[in-house]
C-alpha cells in the first residue's frame, strides 16, 4: 500500500539503497520488486485498486520463475464490502476494511469491481493512454519517471502525490450499478 502511516519516503529510501547495494535495478529485480498501490490506504480498502491477488504473482515467480512485470489491482464496490463485512457494529471504514481483508482470490465474477489498474515495479507507474475505458487496466501503460532524486533513486513525489495517486492520473469514474 501507500499511505500516511508509513514514515514518509522510508520505503523508497530502503528500495533505492538495496538497488545501489546490489548493483542496480536489473540485479535487484531478480529477487526484489516494489509495487506501490496508489490509494490503497493502510493495507487495503482505500479509494484505489486495492484488491490484488499477490499470492498468485508470488507463486508464479517462486515456482515457475516468472517474476511479475505488472500486477492488476481492482477496486471492489463499497456496498458489496459493507454487505459482506463480518463486523456489523463498527464504523463504515472499519467494516469495509474488515471485508476487504476477507476477499478470496481470484475474485469471483459476482464480486463487483468498479475499476482495475495495472501496478508496475517502482519507479514505474501507470498512465492512462488517453483512449478506451479509464476503468480498465488494459488502457494504461507503464511510465518511468525522468527525474532522479538527490539520493540516487526516484523521489516519491515523482511517482506519487500525497494521496498515493500519480499527480497526472485522473480519478476513476464510477461504473453504473456499482458502489
PDB file of C-alpha atoms in Angstrom:
ATOM      1  CA  UNK A   1       0.000   0.000   0.000  1.00  0.00           C
ATOM      2  CA  UNK A   2       0.912   3.629   0.106  1.00  0.00           C
ATOM      3  CA  UNK A   3      -0.370   5.673   2.989  1.00  0.00           C
ATOM      4  CA  UNK A   4       0.422   8.317   5.557  1.00  0.00           C
ATOM      5  CA  UNK A   5       1.013   5.800   8.351  1.00  0.00           C
ATOM      6  CA  UNK A   6       4.415   4.888   6.937  1.00  0.00           C
ATOM      7  CA  UNK A   7       7.458   7.052   7.560  1.00  0.00           C
ATOM      8  CA  UNK A   8       7.382   9.365   4.521  1.00  0.00           C
ATOM      9  CA  UNK A   9       9.859   8.185   1.935  1.00  0.00           C
ATOM     10  CA  UNK A  10      11.234   5.307   4.044  1.00  0.00           C
ATOM     11  CA  UNK A  11      10.170   2.571   1.624  1.00  0.00           C
ATOM     12  CA  UNK A  12      11.699   4.477  -1.299  1.00  0.00           C
ATOM     13  CA  UNK A  13      14.943   5.019   0.593  1.00  0.00           C
ATOM     14  CA  UNK A  14      15.090   1.331   1.506  1.00  0.00           C
ATOM     15  CA  UNK A  15      14.434   0.144  -2.049  1.00  0.00           C
ATOM     16  CA  UNK A  16      16.909   2.603  -3.567  1.00  0.00           C
ATOM     17  CA  UNK A  17      19.550   1.508  -1.028  1.00  0.00           C
ATOM     18  CA  UNK A  18      19.012  -2.124  -1.991  1.00  0.00           C
ATOM     19  CA  UNK A  19      19.390  -1.213  -5.683  1.00  0.00           C
ATOM     20  CA  UNK A  20      22.658   0.636  -5.041  1.00  0.00           C
ATOM     21  CA  UNK A  21      23.983  -2.163  -2.831  1.00  0.00           C
ATOM     22  CA  UNK A  22      23.098  -4.941  -5.256  1.00  0.00           C
ATOM     23  CA  UNK A  23      24.496  -3.244  -8.353  1.00  0.00           C
ATOM     24  CA  UNK A  24      21.477  -1.607  -9.957  1.00  0.00           C
ATOM     25  CA  UNK A  25      17.868  -2.140 -10.891  1.00  0.00           C
ATOM     26  CA  UNK A  26      18.353  -5.169 -13.144  1.00  0.00           C
ATOM     27  CA  UNK A  27      20.261  -7.139 -10.476  1.00  0.00           C
ATOM     28  CA  UNK A  28      17.785  -6.152  -7.775  1.00  0.00           C
ATOM     29  CA  UNK A  29      14.726  -7.108  -9.834  1.00  0.00           C
ATOM     30  CA  UNK A  30      15.957 -10.706  -9.912  1.00  0.00           C
ATOM     31  CA  UNK A  31      14.857 -11.056  -6.291  1.00  0.00           C
ATOM     32  CA  UNK A  32      13.076  -7.868  -5.145  1.00  0.00           C
ATOM     33  CA  UNK A  33      10.367  -5.738  -6.726  1.00  0.00           C
ATOM     34  CA  UNK A  34       8.458  -2.937  -5.054  1.00  0.00           C
ATOM     35  CA  UNK A  35       4.875  -2.440  -6.191  1.00  0.00           C
ATOM     36  CA  UNK A  36       3.000   0.607  -4.928  1.00  0.00           C
ATOM     37  CA  UNK A  37      -0.784   0.611  -4.844  1.00  0.00           C
ATOM     38  CA  UNK A  38      -1.926   4.226  -5.176  1.00  0.00           C
ATOM     39  CA  UNK A  39      -4.922   4.979  -2.986  1.00  0.00           C
ATOM     40  CA  UNK A  40      -4.782   1.716  -1.052  1.00  0.00           C
ATOM     41  CA  UNK A  41      -4.539   3.348   2.374  1.00  0.00           C
ATOM     42  CA  UNK A  42      -3.053   1.197   5.094  1.00  0.00           C
ATOM     43  CA  UNK A  43      -3.059  -2.401   3.816  1.00  0.00           C
ATOM     44  CA  UNK A  44      -6.414  -2.362   1.998  1.00  0.00           C
ATOM     45  CA  UNK A  45      -9.805  -0.824   1.272  1.00  0.00           C
ATOM     46  CA  UNK A  46      -8.804   2.637   0.077  1.00  0.00           C
ATOM     47  CA  UNK A  47     -10.013   4.558  -2.959  1.00  0.00           C
ATOM     48  CA  UNK A  48      -7.505   2.812  -5.239  1.00  0.00           C
ATOM     49  CA  UNK A  49      -7.259  -0.637  -6.832  1.00  0.00           C
ATOM     50  CA  UNK A  50      -6.514  -2.362  -3.507  1.00  0.00           C
ATOM     51  CA  UNK A  51      -7.638  -5.925  -4.299  1.00  0.00           C
ATOM     52  CA  UNK A  52      -4.580  -7.724  -5.694  1.00  0.00           C
ATOM     53  CA  UNK A  53      -4.021 -11.482  -5.922  1.00  0.00           C
ATOM     54  CA  UNK A  54      -0.481 -11.277  -4.507  1.00  0.00           C
ATOM     55  CA  UNK A  55      -0.202 -14.988  -3.833  1.00  0.00           C
ATOM     56  CA  UNK A  56      -0.681 -15.950  -7.489  1.00  0.00           C
ATOM     57  CA  UNK A  57       2.012 -13.478  -8.587  1.00  0.00           C
ATOM     58  CA  UNK A  58       4.436 -14.722  -5.912  1.00  0.00           C
ATOM     59  CA  UNK A  59       3.669 -18.346  -6.709  1.00  0.00           C
ATOM     60  CA  UNK A  60       4.387 -17.785 -10.426  1.00  0.00           C
ATOM     61  CA  UNK A  61       7.694 -16.106  -9.526  1.00  0.00           C
ATOM     62  CA  UNK A  62       8.899 -18.680  -6.997  1.00  0.00           C
ATOM     63  CA  UNK A  63       7.563 -21.890  -8.514  1.00  0.00           C
ATOM     64  CA  UNK A  64       7.726 -21.094 -12.242  1.00  0.00           C
ATOM     65  CA  UNK A  65      10.446 -18.445 -12.431  1.00  0.00           C
ATOM     66  CA  UNK A  66       8.069 -15.791 -13.848  1.00  0.00           C
ATOM     67  CA  UNK A  67       8.608 -12.534 -11.915  1.00  0.00           C
ATOM     68  CA  UNK A  68       5.783 -10.009 -12.210  1.00  0.00           C
ATOM     69  CA  UNK A  69       6.399  -7.085 -14.558  1.00  0.00           C
ATOM     70  CA  UNK A  70       2.851  -5.952 -13.882  1.00  0.00           C
ATOM     71  CA  UNK A  71       0.134  -6.831 -11.401  1.00  0.00           C
ATOM     72  CA  UNK A  72      -3.543  -5.997 -11.759  1.00  0.00           C
ATOM     73  CA  UNK A  73      -5.402  -4.434  -8.861  1.00  0.00           C
ATOM     74  CA  UNK A  74      -9.154  -3.983  -8.574  1.00  0.00           C
ATOM     75  CA  UNK A  75     -11.353  -1.642  -6.594  1.00  0.00           C
ATOM     76  CA  UNK A  76     -14.196  -3.692  -5.129  1.00  0.00           C
ATOM     77  CA  UNK A  77     -17.508  -1.921  -4.628  1.00  0.00           C
ATOM     78  CA  UNK A  78     -18.083  -0.424  -1.182  1.00  0.00           C
ATOM     79  CA  UNK A  79     -21.705  -1.601  -0.943  1.00  0.00           C
ATOM     80  CA  UNK A  80     -20.574  -5.170  -1.592  1.00  0.00           C
ATOM     81  CA  UNK A  81     -17.896  -4.915   1.103  1.00  0.00           C
ATOM     82  CA  UNK A  82     -20.358  -3.461   3.624  1.00  0.00           C
ATOM     83  CA  UNK A  83     -22.874  -6.217   2.892  1.00  0.00           C
ATOM     84  CA  UNK A  84     -20.199  -8.906   3.342  1.00  0.00           C
ATOM     85  CA  UNK A  85     -18.478  -7.491   6.404  1.00  0.00           C
ATOM     86  CA  UNK A  86     -18.482  -9.729   9.481  1.00  0.00           C
ATOM     87  CA  UNK A  87     -18.324  -6.549  11.591  1.00  0.00           C
ATOM     88  CA  UNK A  88     -21.867  -5.187  11.790  1.00  0.00           C
ATOM     89  CA  UNK A  89     -21.309  -2.612  14.540  1.00  0.00           C
ATOM     90  CA  UNK A  90     -18.093  -0.778  13.612  1.00  0.00           C
ATOM     91  CA  UNK A  91     -17.685   2.375  11.593  1.00  0.00           C
ATOM     92  CA  UNK A  92     -18.231   2.197   7.840  1.00  0.00           C
ATOM     93  CA  UNK A  93     -14.484   2.493   7.280  1.00  0.00           C
ATOM     94  CA  UNK A  94     -13.739  -0.367   9.705  1.00  0.00           C
ATOM     95  CA  UNK A  95     -16.447  -2.575   8.209  1.00  0.00           C
ATOM     96  CA  UNK A  96     -15.182  -2.001   4.658  1.00  0.00           C
ATOM     97  CA  UNK A  97     -11.599  -2.653   5.757  1.00  0.00           C
ATOM     98  CA  UNK A  98     -12.599  -5.869   7.539  1.00  0.00           C
ATOM     99  CA  UNK A  99     -14.461  -7.194   4.490  1.00  0.00           C
ATOM    100  CA  UNK A 100     -11.654  -6.230   2.111  1.00  0.00           C
ATOM    101  CA  UNK A 101      -9.238  -8.368   4.124  1.00  0.00           C
ATOM    102  CA  UNK A 102     -11.526 -11.349   3.682  1.00  0.00           C
ATOM    103  CA  UNK A 103     -11.755 -11.207  -0.099  1.00  0.00           C
ATOM    104  CA  UNK A 104     -10.939 -14.538  -1.748  1.00  0.00           C
ATOM    105  CA  UNK A 105      -8.697 -14.588  -4.817  1.00  0.00           C
ATOM    106  CA  UNK A 106      -9.096 -14.848  -7.636  1.00  0.00           C
ATOM    107  CA  UNK A 107     -12.182 -12.687  -7.244  1.00  0.00           C
ATOM    108  CA  UNK A 108     -15.357 -14.475  -8.291  1.00  0.00           C
ATOM    109  CA  UNK A 109     -17.423 -12.976 -11.126  1.00  0.00           C
ATOM    110  CA  UNK A 110     -20.090 -11.976  -8.579  1.00  0.00           C
ATOM    111  CA  UNK A 111     -17.782  -9.508  -6.835  1.00  0.00           C
ATOM    112  CA  UNK A 112     -18.486  -6.018  -8.252  1.00  0.00           C
ATOM    113  CA  UNK A 113     -15.335  -4.289  -9.485  1.00  0.00           C
ATOM    114  CA  UNK A 114     -15.570  -0.536 -10.034  1.00  0.00           C
ATOM    115  CA  UNK A 115     -12.243  -0.286 -11.871  1.00  0.00           C
ATOM    116  CA  UNK A 116      -8.919  -2.035 -12.385  1.00  0.00           C
ATOM    117  CA  UNK A 117      -5.398  -0.643 -12.591  1.00  0.00           C
ATOM    118  CA  UNK A 118      -2.060  -2.088 -13.611  1.00  0.00           C
ATOM    119  CA  UNK A 119       0.642  -1.894 -10.955  1.00  0.00           C
ATOM    120  CA  UNK A 120       4.226  -1.712 -12.181  1.00  0.00           C
ATOM    121  CA  UNK A 121       7.508  -2.204 -10.319  1.00  0.00           C
ATOM    122  CA  UNK A 122       8.819   1.006  -8.754  1.00  0.00           C
ATOM    123  CA  UNK A 123       9.733   3.522 -10.049  1.00  0.00           C
ATOM    124  CA  UNK A 124       7.381   2.892 -12.983  1.00  0.00           C
ATOM    125  CA  UNK A 125       3.776   3.968 -12.666  1.00  0.00           C
ATOM    126  CA  UNK A 126       0.581   3.630 -14.719  1.00  0.00           C
ATOM    127  CA  UNK A 127      -0.586   6.360 -17.044  1.00  0.00           C
ATOM    128  CA  UNK A 128      -3.885   6.391 -18.937  1.00  0.00           C
ATOM    129  CA  UNK A 129      -3.342   6.061 -22.708  1.00  0.00           C
ATOM    130  CA  UNK A 130      -5.934   8.729 -23.401  1.00  0.00           C
ATOM    131  CA  UNK A 131      -8.388   6.400 -25.107  1.00  0.00           C
ATOM    132  CA  UNK A 132     -10.510   3.468 -24.070  1.00  0.00           C
ATOM    133  CA  UNK A 133     -12.382   2.954 -20.824  1.00  0.00           C
ATOM    134  CA  UNK A 134     -10.368   4.584 -17.993  1.00  0.00           C
ATOM    135  CA  UNK A 135     -11.864   1.999 -15.621  1.00  0.00           C
ATOM    136  CA  UNK A 136      -9.994  -0.862 -17.328  1.00  0.00           C
ATOM    137  CA  UNK A 137      -6.338  -1.647 -16.601  1.00  0.00           C
ATOM    138  CA  UNK A 138      -5.661  -2.503 -20.260  1.00  0.00           C
ATOM    139  CA  UNK A 139      -5.975   1.185 -21.155  1.00  0.00           C
ATOM    140  CA  UNK A 140      -2.915   2.177 -19.117  1.00  0.00           C
ATOM    141  CA  UNK A 141       0.779   1.964 -19.948  1.00  0.00           C
ATOM    142  CA  UNK A 142       3.908   1.957 -17.782  1.00  0.00           C
ATOM    143  CA  UNK A 143       5.809   5.225 -17.467  1.00  0.00           C
ATOM    144  CA  UNK A 144       9.248   5.732 -15.972  1.00  0.00           C
ATOM    145  CA  UNK A 145       9.806   8.991 -14.078  1.00  0.00           C
ATOM    146  CA  UNK A 146      12.518  11.079 -15.677  1.00  0.00           C
ATOM    147  CA  UNK A 147      13.899  12.969 -12.681  1.00  0.00           C
ATOM    148  CA  UNK A 148      16.134  11.084 -10.240  1.00  0.00           C
ATOM    149  CA  UNK A 149      16.223  12.459  -6.700  1.00  0.00           C
ATOM    150  CA  UNK A 150      19.310  13.772  -4.954  1.00  0.00           C
ATOM    151  CA  UNK A 151      19.801  10.438  -3.124  1.00  0.00           C
ATOM    152  CA  UNK A 152      20.238   8.430  -6.318  1.00  0.00           C
ATOM    153  CA  UNK A 153      16.770   6.923  -6.661  1.00  0.00           C
ATOM    154  CA  UNK A 154      13.484   8.422  -7.673  1.00  0.00           C
ATOM    155  CA  UNK A 155      11.765  10.717  -5.229  1.00  0.00           C
ATOM    156  CA  UNK A 156       8.358   9.582  -4.117  1.00  0.00           C
ATOM    157  CA  UNK A 157       6.924  12.860  -5.353  1.00  0.00           C
ATOM    158  CA  UNK A 158       7.935  11.982  -8.904  1.00  0.00           C
ATOM    159  CA  UNK A 159       5.715   8.936  -8.914  1.00  0.00           C
ATOM    160  CA  UNK A 160       3.020   9.622  -6.328  1.00  0.00           C
ATOM    161  CA  UNK A 161       1.344  12.605  -4.772  1.00  0.00           C
ATOM    162  CA  UNK A 162       0.268  12.867  -1.149  1.00  0.00           C
ATOM    163  CA  UNK A 163      -2.850  10.743  -1.723  1.00  0.00           C
ATOM    164  CA  UNK A 164      -0.843   7.926  -3.266  1.00  0.00           C
ATOM    165  CA  UNK A 165      -2.031   8.630  -6.799  1.00  0.00           C
ATOM    166  CA  UNK A 166       0.212   9.847  -9.566  1.00  0.00           C
ATOM    167  CA  UNK A 167      -0.148  13.566  -9.969  1.00  0.00           C
ATOM    168  CA  UNK A 168      -1.170  13.198 -13.625  1.00  0.00           C
ATOM    169  CA  UNK A 169      -3.704  10.433 -13.038  1.00  0.00           C
ATOM    170  CA  UNK A 170      -7.388  11.205 -13.088  1.00  0.00           C
ATOM    171  CA  UNK A 171      -9.804   9.895 -10.506  1.00  0.00           C
ATOM    172  CA  UNK A 172     -11.616   6.902 -11.994  1.00  0.00           C
ATOM    173  CA  UNK A 173     -15.241   7.285 -12.892  1.00  0.00           C
ATOM    174  CA  UNK A 174     -17.740   5.047 -11.167  1.00  0.00           C
ATOM    175  CA  UNK A 175     -19.461   2.454 -13.301  1.00  0.00           C
ATOM    176  CA  UNK A 176     -23.220   2.472 -13.191  1.00  0.00           C
ATOM    177  CA  UNK A 177     -24.749  -0.103 -10.900  1.00  0.00           C
ATOM    178  CA  UNK A 178     -21.752  -0.402  -8.575  1.00  0.00           C
ATOM    179  CA  UNK A 179     -20.743   1.422  -5.464  1.00  0.00           C
TER     180      UNK A 179
END
